[in-house]
Every structure is written in structure tokens, then in C-alpha cells.
Amino acid sequence: MALTDEQLERYSRHITLKEIGVRGQKKLLAAKVLIIGAGGLGAPTAMYLAAAGVGTIGIADCDNVELSNLQRQIIHTTNDVGKSKVQSAAEAIKALNPDVTVKNYHEYVNSKNIANMIADYDFIIDGADNFPTKFLINDACVLGHKPFCHAGILRFEGQLMTYVPDKSPCYRCIFEAPPPKDAVPSCREAGVIGAMAGIIGSMQALEAVKYITGQGELLTGSMLIFDGLKMEWRKIKLPKRVPTCPICGDNPTITEVFDEEQQTCSLG
């Protein structure tokens, strides 16, 4: 597949990079990334992956755009209030880059549909805002042998890590099970600075680009934590392997996906 003159111009800053070049850009155009959650994390991730020329982007979210979303969910605008988030996101992506094919999943992600949803994608983005969905994404990706990037944000802090099958610990290796209900406040309850979503979501996009092009070091075996008030980064080394992990350990007790509990629709 030869790049068109328009594509050579659009992606010229990528092509100039020796780590990307024409070959890497072609890999991006052929790649498929699924973003679960079109909210605070999913919004900047989707915009930067679309701008990068990822050929197919899936967006899964069953929520509609609310006015309170706009403080951080930059893929949506005031005119989008009331629209489904997947429709609003798809329109923004197509306006930014017509090269991109967008697949919308305006449905609640659960144990019954997630395996089929992730099956055709090369990389998964965890943009969920609740623990049961994050554990569901992890389990589906481990069982389906799919790489994914986890992230979470709250107040002025954010964290992210990347899982690659057979090469890194999974989310359950670090956090075996969700915390008790209401033990950790949600963004709705505790608040979140809007720019934190942009910082961490952009880094999720970068992890996806690096995975697709085979460049750089992924956050496999490490968790990156950012304190926005102190402007401090911490990179915590994770264990290479956790033999007692309930899903990827020596004697797994989780052999199929399940819903930890019923959740509301919101994914960010």
C-alpha cells in the first residue's frame, strides 16, 4: 500500500521520525484500536490516535454527553450535549481525519459482549471510570490474549500501565480484586482536574502507537504515577510474574469473564 500525496503531507512529522517513517505509518493505518469509554481518558486518546492515522478506531460507551462532561472530555462540544458519546466521538474523529474508520458500540460493556467486541482489535484502551469494568477489561484481554493500556485518574493524580500477553503482569497481578463498593470515591464525588485526563489519556495513545510500530519501551512491568499538584512522576517497578494471580498465574481460578457487579452506564 503506497501512501497518497495527501497522506505523505498529513503524516509528514511522523514520517520524518526514524522510529516511524513510512513503514511505521503504514502499520498505524492498518491497525485497529478499541477504546472502551469515550469519557475523560477515552476522549484525548481517541483524538491523538485519529490524528496519528490509526486506521480503525472502535469506541464503546453507552452514555450520552452531559454538560458536566465538557470540562475534561475534549472530544465533545456544547452542541453535542444529549447525543450519544459514541456518535459525538465518531463525528469529531471523522472531522479530524477522514482516513479513519470508526466503529461505534453504543452499548453497556459487560461479560456477554466484551469478548466479541475486542476480538478484531490489535490493542485495547481502558478508558473506564469504575473498577468492575476495569477488571472486566483486564480479564477479557488476558483470556483473549490482547494487549491493553490501563489508566485511572482522580483529583490531581493519574496512573497507567500496559499489559502485553506473556510479557508482563496483568491488572489482577497488582490489584487482585476491586475494592469494596464506595471505598474509593468516583470522579463525580471527588472531582478531577480536566487537564489530568489529557495528560494520562495522551500517554495511553502513545503506548498504543509504540506497540503498533514496535518502537520504544512500553509500560510493561511498570506503573507510572503522576501527581499534578507536585508535578512529580513516579515509575514503580512491578513484579515480572505473579504465580498466584487468579487469572494469569500458575493455577488460575478465573477461566471466563464475569461481571463483578452491576454498574451504571458511565465510562468516564
PDB file of C-alpha atoms in Angstrom:
ATOM      1  CA  MET A   1       0.000   0.000   0.000  1.00  0.00           C
ATOM      2  CA  ALA A   2       1.537   3.274  -1.136  1.00  0.00           C
ATOM      3  CA  LEU A   3       0.748   6.445   0.793  1.00  0.00           C
ATOM      4  CA  THR A   4      -1.061   9.148  -1.174  1.00  0.00           C
ATOM      5  CA  ASP A   5       0.372  12.642  -1.548  1.00  0.00           C
ATOM      6  CA  GLU A   6      -2.198  13.865   0.966  1.00  0.00           C
ATOM      7  CA  GLN A   7      -1.174  11.193   3.469  1.00  0.00           C
ATOM      8  CA  LEU A   8       2.505  11.974   2.980  1.00  0.00           C
ATOM      9  CA  GLU A   9       1.740  15.571   3.909  1.00  0.00           C
ATOM     10  CA  ARG A  10      -0.700  14.767   6.751  1.00  0.00           C
ATOM     11  CA  TYR A  11       1.723  12.389   8.464  1.00  0.00           C
ATOM     12  CA  SER A  12       4.949  14.162   7.451  1.00  0.00           C
ATOM     13  CA  ARG A  13       6.030  14.784  11.062  1.00  0.00           C
ATOM     14  CA  HIS A  14       5.666  11.069  11.776  1.00  0.00           C
ATOM     15  CA  ILE A  15       7.454  10.065   8.602  1.00  0.00           C
ATOM     16  CA  THR A  16      10.384  12.322   9.496  1.00  0.00           C
ATOM     17  CA  LEU A  17      10.919  10.312  12.688  1.00  0.00           C
ATOM     18  CA  LYS A  18      13.386   7.494  12.066  1.00  0.00           C
ATOM     19  CA  GLU A  19      11.420   5.376  14.560  1.00  0.00           C
ATOM     20  CA  ILE A  20       8.226   5.700  12.488  1.00  0.00           C
ATOM     21  CA  GLY A  21       8.922   6.554   8.859  1.00  0.00           C
ATOM     22  CA  VAL A  22       6.722   5.347   6.010  1.00  0.00           C
ATOM     23  CA  ARG A  23       6.792   1.772   7.271  1.00  0.00           C
ATOM     24  CA  GLY A  24       5.568   2.728  10.724  1.00  0.00           C
ATOM     25  CA  GLN A  25       2.864   4.983   9.313  1.00  0.00           C
ATOM     26  CA  LYS A  26       1.587   2.128   7.185  1.00  0.00           C
ATOM     27  CA  LYS A  27       1.414  -0.013  10.336  1.00  0.00           C
ATOM     28  CA  LEU A  28      -0.675   2.664  12.020  1.00  0.00           C
ATOM     29  CA  LEU A  29      -3.030   2.934   9.055  1.00  0.00           C
ATOM     30  CA  ALA A  30      -3.521  -0.839   9.109  1.00  0.00           C
ATOM     31  CA  ALA A  31      -4.018  -1.023  12.881  1.00  0.00           C
ATOM     32  CA  LYS A  32      -7.236  -1.402  14.868  1.00  0.00           C
ATOM     33  CA  VAL A  33      -7.614   0.052  18.372  1.00  0.00           C
ATOM     34  CA  LEU A  34     -10.667  -0.260  20.610  1.00  0.00           C
ATOM     35  CA  ILE A  35     -11.308   2.432  23.218  1.00  0.00           C
ATOM     36  CA  ILE A  36     -13.660   1.393  25.999  1.00  0.00           C
ATOM     37  CA  GLY A  37     -15.079   4.613  27.394  1.00  0.00           C
ATOM     38  CA  ALA A  38     -15.479   7.873  25.441  1.00  0.00           C
ATOM     39  CA  GLY A  39     -15.019   9.994  28.540  1.00  0.00           C
ATOM     40  CA  GLY A  40     -12.115  11.774  30.215  1.00  0.00           C
ATOM     41  CA  LEU A  41      -9.447   9.252  29.224  1.00  0.00           C
ATOM     42  CA  GLY A  42     -11.006   7.982  26.025  1.00  0.00           C
ATOM     43  CA  ALA A  43     -11.514  11.467  24.572  1.00  0.00           C
ATOM     44  CA  PRO A  44      -7.849  12.558  24.257  1.00  0.00           C
ATOM     45  CA  THR A  45      -6.783   9.012  23.441  1.00  0.00           C
ATOM     46  CA  ALA A  46      -9.220   8.876  20.535  1.00  0.00           C
ATOM     47  CA  MET A  47      -8.209  12.297  19.216  1.00  0.00           C
ATOM     48  CA  TYR A  48      -4.491  11.533  19.213  1.00  0.00           C
ATOM     49  CA  LEU A  49      -4.925   8.062  17.723  1.00  0.00           C
ATOM     50  CA  ALA A  50      -7.120   9.534  14.994  1.00  0.00           C
ATOM     51  CA  ALA A  51      -4.591  12.286  14.318  1.00  0.00           C
ATOM     52  CA  ALA A  52      -1.852   9.635  14.189  1.00  0.00           C
ATOM     53  CA  GLY A  53      -3.720   7.803  11.449  1.00  0.00           C
ATOM     54  CA  VAL A  54      -4.755   4.632  13.256  1.00  0.00           C
ATOM     55  CA  GLY A  55      -6.875   3.103  10.517  1.00  0.00           C
ATOM     56  CA  THR A  56      -9.740   1.699  12.588  1.00  0.00           C
ATOM     57  CA  ILE A  57     -10.851   3.036  15.944  1.00  0.00           C
ATOM     58  CA  GLY A  58     -13.630   1.404  17.912  1.00  0.00           C
ATOM     59  CA  ILE A  59     -15.486   3.453  20.536  1.00  0.00           C
ATOM     60  CA  ALA A  60     -17.566   1.670  23.177  1.00  0.00           C
ATOM     61  CA  ASP A  61     -19.774   3.681  25.538  1.00  0.00           C
ATOM     62  CA  CYS A  62     -23.484   3.584  26.307  1.00  0.00           C
ATOM     63  CA  ASP A  63     -23.678   7.070  27.832  1.00  0.00           C
ATOM     64  CA  ASN A  64     -24.838  10.381  26.384  1.00  0.00           C
ATOM     65  CA  VAL A  65     -22.957  13.672  26.507  1.00  0.00           C
ATOM     66  CA  GLU A  66     -23.746  15.854  29.532  1.00  0.00           C
ATOM     67  CA  LEU A  67     -22.733  19.445  30.160  1.00  0.00           C
ATOM     68  CA  SER A  68     -20.563  18.389  33.120  1.00  0.00           C
ATOM     69  CA  ASN A  69     -18.512  16.140  30.781  1.00  0.00           C
ATOM     70  CA  LEU A  70     -17.128  19.047  28.782  1.00  0.00           C
ATOM     71  CA  GLN A  71     -14.665  20.170  31.476  1.00  0.00           C
ATOM     72  CA  ARG A  72     -12.405  17.221  30.544  1.00  0.00           C
ATOM     73  CA  GLN A  73     -13.934  15.164  27.702  1.00  0.00           C
ATOM     74  CA  ILE A  74     -12.499  17.270  24.894  1.00  0.00           C
ATOM     75  CA  ILE A  75     -13.804  15.165  22.016  1.00  0.00           C
ATOM     76  CA  HIS A  76     -17.322  16.516  22.733  1.00  0.00           C
ATOM     77  CA  THR A  77     -18.630  20.075  22.372  1.00  0.00           C
ATOM     78  CA  THR A  78     -21.538  22.060  23.782  1.00  0.00           C
ATOM     79  CA  ASN A  79     -23.558  21.281  20.656  1.00  0.00           C
ATOM     80  CA  ASP A  80     -23.123  17.561  21.372  1.00  0.00           C
ATOM     81  CA  VAL A  81     -24.946  17.635  24.712  1.00  0.00           C
ATOM     82  CA  GLY A  82     -27.665  14.976  24.567  1.00  0.00           C
ATOM     83  CA  LYS A  83     -26.006  12.965  21.790  1.00  0.00           C
ATOM     84  CA  SER A  84     -24.603   9.529  22.432  1.00  0.00           C
ATOM     85  CA  LYS A  85     -20.918   9.785  23.245  1.00  0.00           C
ATOM     86  CA  VAL A  86     -20.022   7.303  20.526  1.00  0.00           C
ATOM     87  CA  GLN A  87     -21.809   9.381  17.886  1.00  0.00           C
ATOM     88  CA  SER A  88     -20.217  12.602  19.103  1.00  0.00           C
ATOM     89  CA  ALA A  89     -16.769  10.972  19.206  1.00  0.00           C
ATOM     90  CA  ALA A  90     -17.171   9.474  15.739  1.00  0.00           C
ATOM     91  CA  GLU A  91     -18.132  12.846  14.256  1.00  0.00           C
ATOM     92  CA  ALA A  92     -15.094  14.530  15.842  1.00  0.00           C
ATOM     93  CA  ILE A  93     -12.746  11.796  14.625  1.00  0.00           C
ATOM     94  CA  LYS A  94     -14.047  11.919  11.057  1.00  0.00           C
ATOM     95  CA  ALA A  95     -13.797  15.708  11.029  1.00  0.00           C
ATOM     96  CA  LEU A  96     -10.188  15.452  12.164  1.00  0.00           C
ATOM     97  CA  ASN A  97      -9.074  12.618   9.881  1.00  0.00           C
ATOM     98  CA  PRO A  98     -11.196  11.058   7.126  1.00  0.00           C
ATOM     99  CA  ASP A  99      -8.617   8.257   6.788  1.00  0.00           C
ATOM    100  CA  VAL A 100     -10.001   6.691   9.965  1.00  0.00           C
ATOM    101  CA  THR A 101     -12.805   4.143  10.032  1.00  0.00           C
ATOM    102  CA  VAL A 102     -14.834   4.469  13.235  1.00  0.00           C
ATOM    103  CA  LYS A 103     -16.857   1.615  14.689  1.00  0.00           C
ATOM    104  CA  ASN A 104     -19.400   2.587  17.342  1.00  0.00           C
ATOM    105  CA  TYR A 105     -20.625   0.352  20.160  1.00  0.00           C
ATOM    106  CA  HIS A 106     -23.428   2.244  21.851  1.00  0.00           C
ATOM    107  CA  GLU A 107     -23.951  -0.428  24.473  1.00  0.00           C
ATOM    108  CA  TYR A 108     -23.009  -1.310  28.015  1.00  0.00           C
ATOM    109  CA  VAL A 109     -19.780  -3.317  28.038  1.00  0.00           C
ATOM    110  CA  ASN A 110     -20.306  -6.492  30.030  1.00  0.00           C
ATOM    111  CA  SER A 111     -19.291 -10.127  30.255  1.00  0.00           C
ATOM    112  CA  LYS A 112     -21.704 -11.124  27.490  1.00  0.00           C
ATOM    113  CA  ASN A 113     -20.345  -8.863  24.760  1.00  0.00           C
ATOM    114  CA  ILE A 114     -16.761  -7.919  25.601  1.00  0.00           C
ATOM    115  CA  ALA A 115     -15.064 -10.998  24.103  1.00  0.00           C
ATOM    116  CA  ASN A 116     -16.670 -10.424  20.708  1.00  0.00           C
ATOM    117  CA  MET A 117     -16.080  -6.688  20.984  1.00  0.00           C
ATOM    118  CA  ILE A 118     -12.307  -6.953  21.450  1.00  0.00           C
ATOM    119  CA  ALA A 119     -11.759  -9.882  19.080  1.00  0.00           C
ATOM    120  CA  ASP A 120     -10.867  -7.936  15.921  1.00  0.00           C
ATOM    121  CA  TYR A 121      -8.677  -5.290  17.556  1.00  0.00           C
ATOM    122  CA  ASP A 122      -4.893  -5.131  17.903  1.00  0.00           C
ATOM    123  CA  PHE A 123      -4.814  -3.036  21.070  1.00  0.00           C
ATOM    124  CA  ILE A 124      -7.356  -2.092  23.740  1.00  0.00           C
ATOM    125  CA  ILE A 125      -7.584   1.162  25.717  1.00  0.00           C
ATOM    126  CA  ASP A 126      -9.116   1.025  29.197  1.00  0.00           C
ATOM    127  CA  GLY A 127     -10.917   4.356  29.492  1.00  0.00           C
ATOM    128  CA  ALA A 128     -13.427   3.141  32.073  1.00  0.00           C
ATOM    129  CA  ASP A 129     -14.120   5.079  35.261  1.00  0.00           C
ATOM    130  CA  ASN A 130     -15.195   2.232  37.527  1.00  0.00           C
ATOM    131  CA  PHE A 131     -13.341  -0.735  38.974  1.00  0.00           C
ATOM    132  CA  PRO A 132     -15.671  -3.563  37.862  1.00  0.00           C
ATOM    133  CA  THR A 133     -15.301  -2.520  34.211  1.00  0.00           C
ATOM    134  CA  LYS A 134     -11.529  -2.191  34.568  1.00  0.00           C
ATOM    135  CA  PHE A 135     -11.279  -5.726  35.943  1.00  0.00           C
ATOM    136  CA  LEU A 136     -13.596  -6.953  33.181  1.00  0.00           C
ATOM    137  CA  ILE A 137     -11.346  -5.384  30.525  1.00  0.00           C
ATOM    138  CA  ASN A 138      -8.296  -6.981  32.121  1.00  0.00           C
ATOM    139  CA  ASP A 139      -9.879 -10.424  32.291  1.00  0.00           C
ATOM    140  CA  ALA A 140     -11.178 -10.307  28.729  1.00  0.00           C
ATOM    141  CA  CYS A 141      -7.795  -9.187  27.405  1.00  0.00           C
ATOM    142  CA  VAL A 142      -5.846 -11.808  29.370  1.00  0.00           C
ATOM    143  CA  LEU A 143      -8.167 -14.605  28.268  1.00  0.00           C
ATOM    144  CA  GLY A 144      -8.305 -13.244  24.713  1.00  0.00           C
ATOM    145  CA  HIS A 145      -4.521 -12.638  24.503  1.00  0.00           C
ATOM    146  CA  LYS A 146      -4.987  -8.939  23.760  1.00  0.00           C
ATOM    147  CA  PRO A 147      -2.623  -6.155  24.833  1.00  0.00           C
ATOM    148  CA  PHE A 148      -4.202  -3.199  26.607  1.00  0.00           C
ATOM    149  CA  CYS A 149      -3.301   0.001  28.423  1.00  0.00           C
ATOM    150  CA  HIS A 150      -4.913   0.626  31.798  1.00  0.00           C
ATOM    151  CA  ALA A 151      -5.221   4.109  33.252  1.00  0.00           C
ATOM    152  CA  GLY A 152      -7.032   5.857  36.045  1.00  0.00           C
ATOM    153  CA  ILE A 153      -7.411   9.477  37.167  1.00  0.00           C
ATOM    154  CA  LEU A 154      -8.805  11.185  40.265  1.00  0.00           C
ATOM    155  CA  ARG A 155      -8.437  14.713  41.607  1.00  0.00           C
ATOM    156  CA  PHE A 156      -4.897  15.790  40.580  1.00  0.00           C
ATOM    157  CA  GLU A 157      -3.433  12.293  40.149  1.00  0.00           C
ATOM    158  CA  GLY A 158      -3.201   9.715  37.403  1.00  0.00           C
ATOM    159  CA  GLN A 159      -1.659   6.323  36.746  1.00  0.00           C
ATOM    160  CA  LEU A 160      -1.137   3.971  33.821  1.00  0.00           C
ATOM    161  CA  MET A 161       0.385   0.619  32.921  1.00  0.00           C
ATOM    162  CA  THR A 162       0.390  -1.600  29.840  1.00  0.00           C
ATOM    163  CA  TYR A 163      -0.255  -5.322  29.624  1.00  0.00           C
ATOM    164  CA  VAL A 164       1.171  -7.469  26.844  1.00  0.00           C
ATOM    165  CA  PRO A 165       0.289 -11.191  26.908  1.00  0.00           C
ATOM    166  CA  ASP A 166       3.045 -13.418  28.306  1.00  0.00           C
ATOM    167  CA  LYS A 167       5.361 -10.409  28.759  1.00  0.00           C
ATOM    168  CA  SER A 168       4.059  -8.516  31.768  1.00  0.00           C
ATOM    169  CA  PRO A 169       1.901  -8.692  34.889  1.00  0.00           C
ATOM    170  CA  CYS A 170      -1.793  -8.039  34.399  1.00  0.00           C
ATOM    171  CA  TYR A 171      -4.044  -5.708  36.361  1.00  0.00           C
ATOM    172  CA  ARG A 172      -5.097  -8.514  38.722  1.00  0.00           C
ATOM    173  CA  CYS A 173      -1.452  -9.295  39.444  1.00  0.00           C
ATOM    174  CA  ILE A 174      -1.282  -5.862  41.089  1.00  0.00           C
ATOM    175  CA  PHE A 175      -4.856  -5.425  42.308  1.00  0.00           C
ATOM    176  CA  GLU A 176      -6.354  -8.871  42.812  1.00  0.00           C
ATOM    177  CA  ALA A 177      -9.969  -7.714  43.134  1.00  0.00           C
ATOM    178  CA  PRO A 178     -11.983  -4.493  43.097  1.00  0.00           C
ATOM    179  CA  PRO A 179     -12.057  -2.507  46.348  1.00  0.00           C
ATOM    180  CA  PRO A 180     -15.244  -2.641  48.406  1.00  0.00           C
ATOM    181  CA  LYS A 181     -18.085  -0.619  46.972  1.00  0.00           C
ATOM    182  CA  ASP A 182     -17.809   3.097  47.872  1.00  0.00           C
ATOM    183  CA  ALA A 183     -14.310   2.600  49.347  1.00  0.00           C
ATOM    184  CA  VAL A 184     -12.808   4.779  46.616  1.00  0.00           C
ATOM    185  CA  PRO A 185     -14.720   7.913  45.552  1.00  0.00           C
ATOM    186  CA  SER A 186     -15.595   8.416  41.905  1.00  0.00           C
ATOM    187  CA  CYS A 187     -14.640  11.462  39.849  1.00  0.00           C
ATOM    188  CA  ARG A 188     -18.222  12.642  40.261  1.00  0.00           C
ATOM    189  CA  GLU A 189     -17.814  12.517  44.040  1.00  0.00           C
ATOM    190  CA  ALA A 190     -14.187  13.614  44.476  1.00  0.00           C
ATOM    191  CA  GLY A 191     -13.638  15.696  41.344  1.00  0.00           C
ATOM    192  CA  VAL A 192     -10.841  15.621  38.785  1.00  0.00           C
ATOM    193  CA  ILE A 193      -8.808  18.376  37.167  1.00  0.00           C
ATOM    194  CA  GLY A 194      -9.611  18.354  33.452  1.00  0.00           C
ATOM    195  CA  ALA A 195      -6.026  18.525  32.248  1.00  0.00           C
ATOM    196  CA  MET A 196      -5.206  15.285  34.087  1.00  0.00           C
ATOM    197  CA  ALA A 197      -7.429  13.424  31.630  1.00  0.00           C
ATOM    198  CA  GLY A 198      -5.477  14.977  28.775  1.00  0.00           C
ATOM    199  CA  ILE A 199      -2.093  14.089  30.257  1.00  0.00           C
ATOM    200  CA  ILE A 200      -2.862  10.461  31.043  1.00  0.00           C
ATOM    201  CA  GLY A 201      -5.118   9.835  28.030  1.00  0.00           C
ATOM    202  CA  SER A 202      -2.427  11.172  25.685  1.00  0.00           C
ATOM    203  CA  MET A 203       0.053   8.766  27.243  1.00  0.00           C
ATOM    204  CA  GLN A 204      -2.344   5.882  26.605  1.00  0.00           C
ATOM    205  CA  ALA A 205      -2.381   6.920  22.950  1.00  0.00           C
ATOM    206  CA  LEU A 206       1.427   6.988  22.958  1.00  0.00           C
ATOM    207  CA  GLU A 207       1.564   3.462  24.404  1.00  0.00           C
ATOM    208  CA  ALA A 208      -0.744   2.255  21.620  1.00  0.00           C
ATOM    209  CA  VAL A 209       1.371   3.941  18.924  1.00  0.00           C
ATOM    210  CA  LYS A 210       4.567   2.440  20.358  1.00  0.00           C
ATOM    211  CA  TYR A 211       3.018  -1.028  20.487  1.00  0.00           C
ATOM    212  CA  ILE A 212       1.722  -0.819  16.910  1.00  0.00           C
ATOM    213  CA  THR A 213       5.009   0.437  15.478  1.00  0.00           C
ATOM    214  CA  GLY A 214       7.227  -1.715  17.694  1.00  0.00           C
ATOM    215  CA  GLN A 215       9.211   1.255  18.998  1.00  0.00           C
ATOM    216  CA  GLY A 216      10.426   2.263  22.437  1.00  0.00           C
ATOM    217  CA  GLU A 217       9.756   0.719  25.835  1.00  0.00           C
ATOM    218  CA  LEU A 218       6.190   0.060  26.906  1.00  0.00           C
ATOM    219  CA  LEU A 219       4.957   0.345  30.468  1.00  0.00           C
ATOM    220  CA  THR A 220       5.007  -3.422  30.811  1.00  0.00           C
ATOM    221  CA  GLY A 221       6.237  -4.367  34.252  1.00  0.00           C
ATOM    222  CA  SER A 222       5.927  -0.767  35.465  1.00  0.00           C
ATOM    223  CA  MET A 223       3.221   1.575  36.658  1.00  0.00           C
ATOM    224  CA  LEU A 224       3.663   5.291  36.027  1.00  0.00           C
ATOM    225  CA  ILE A 225       2.062   7.583  38.610  1.00  0.00           C
ATOM    226  CA  PHE A 226       1.720  11.348  38.216  1.00  0.00           C
ATOM    227  CA  ASP A 227       0.985  13.892  40.949  1.00  0.00           C
ATOM    228  CA  GLY A 228      -0.171  17.038  39.174  1.00  0.00           C
ATOM    229  CA  LEU A 229      -0.067  19.258  42.253  1.00  0.00           C
ATOM    230  CA  LYS A 230       3.585  18.459  42.942  1.00  0.00           C
ATOM    231  CA  MET A 231       4.497  17.893  39.284  1.00  0.00           C
ATOM    232  CA  GLU A 232       6.135  14.620  40.265  1.00  0.00           C
ATOM    233  CA  TRP A 233       6.325  11.372  38.307  1.00  0.00           C
ATOM    234  CA  ARG A 234       6.976   8.013  39.944  1.00  0.00           C
ATOM    235  CA  LYS A 235       7.712   4.865  37.978  1.00  0.00           C
ATOM    236  CA  ILE A 236       7.036   1.836  40.130  1.00  0.00           C
ATOM    237  CA  LYS A 237       8.590  -1.447  39.054  1.00  0.00           C
ATOM    238  CA  LEU A 238       6.077  -4.279  39.096  1.00  0.00           C
ATOM    239  CA  PRO A 239       6.847  -7.972  39.545  1.00  0.00           C
ATOM    240  CA  LYS A 240       7.667  -9.762  36.301  1.00  0.00           C
ATOM    241  CA  ARG A 241       5.315 -12.564  37.154  1.00  0.00           C
ATOM    242  CA  VAL A 242       2.817 -13.299  39.937  1.00  0.00           C
ATOM    243  CA  PRO A 243       2.376 -17.084  40.233  1.00  0.00           C
ATOM    244  CA  THR A 244      -0.677 -16.646  42.489  1.00  0.00           C
ATOM    245  CA  CYS A 245      -2.556 -14.307  40.123  1.00  0.00           C
ATOM    246  CA  PRO A 246      -6.121 -15.647  39.835  1.00  0.00           C
ATOM    247  CA  ILE A 247      -6.206 -15.259  36.044  1.00  0.00           C
ATOM    248  CA  CYS A 248      -2.659 -15.450  34.658  1.00  0.00           C
ATOM    249  CA  GLY A 249      -0.898 -17.330  37.471  1.00  0.00           C
ATOM    250  CA  ASP A 250       0.144 -20.976  37.733  1.00  0.00           C
ATOM    251  CA  ASN A 251      -3.278 -22.203  38.836  1.00  0.00           C
ATOM    252  CA  PRO A 252      -5.854 -19.715  37.572  1.00  0.00           C
ATOM    253  CA  THR A 253      -9.259 -19.697  39.228  1.00  0.00           C
ATOM    254  CA  ILE A 254     -10.753 -17.266  36.712  1.00  0.00           C
ATOM    255  CA  THR A 255     -11.293 -19.060  33.416  1.00  0.00           C
ATOM    256  CA  GLU A 256     -14.066 -16.946  31.930  1.00  0.00           C
ATOM    257  CA  VAL A 257     -15.172 -13.333  32.136  1.00  0.00           C
ATOM    258  CA  PHE A 258     -17.812 -12.291  34.626  1.00  0.00           C
ATOM    259  CA  ASP A 259     -19.389  -9.086  35.884  1.00  0.00           C
ATOM    260  CA  GLU A 260     -18.108  -8.098  39.322  1.00  0.00           C
ATOM    261  CA  GLU A 261     -21.343  -6.208  39.962  1.00  0.00           C
ATOM    262  CA  GLN A 262     -24.000  -4.271  38.135  1.00  0.00           C
ATOM    263  CA  GLN A 263     -22.793  -0.810  37.137  1.00  0.00           C
ATOM    264  CA  THR A 264     -24.356   2.330  35.817  1.00  0.00           C
ATOM    265  CA  CYS A 265     -23.627   3.147  32.206  1.00  0.00           C
ATOM    266  CA  SER A 266     -20.979   5.812  32.769  1.00  0.00           C
ATOM    267  CA  LEU A 267     -17.498   5.057  31.445  1.00  0.00           C
ATOM    268  CA  GLY A 268     -15.850   8.360  32.156  1.00  0.00           C
TER     269      GLY A 268
END
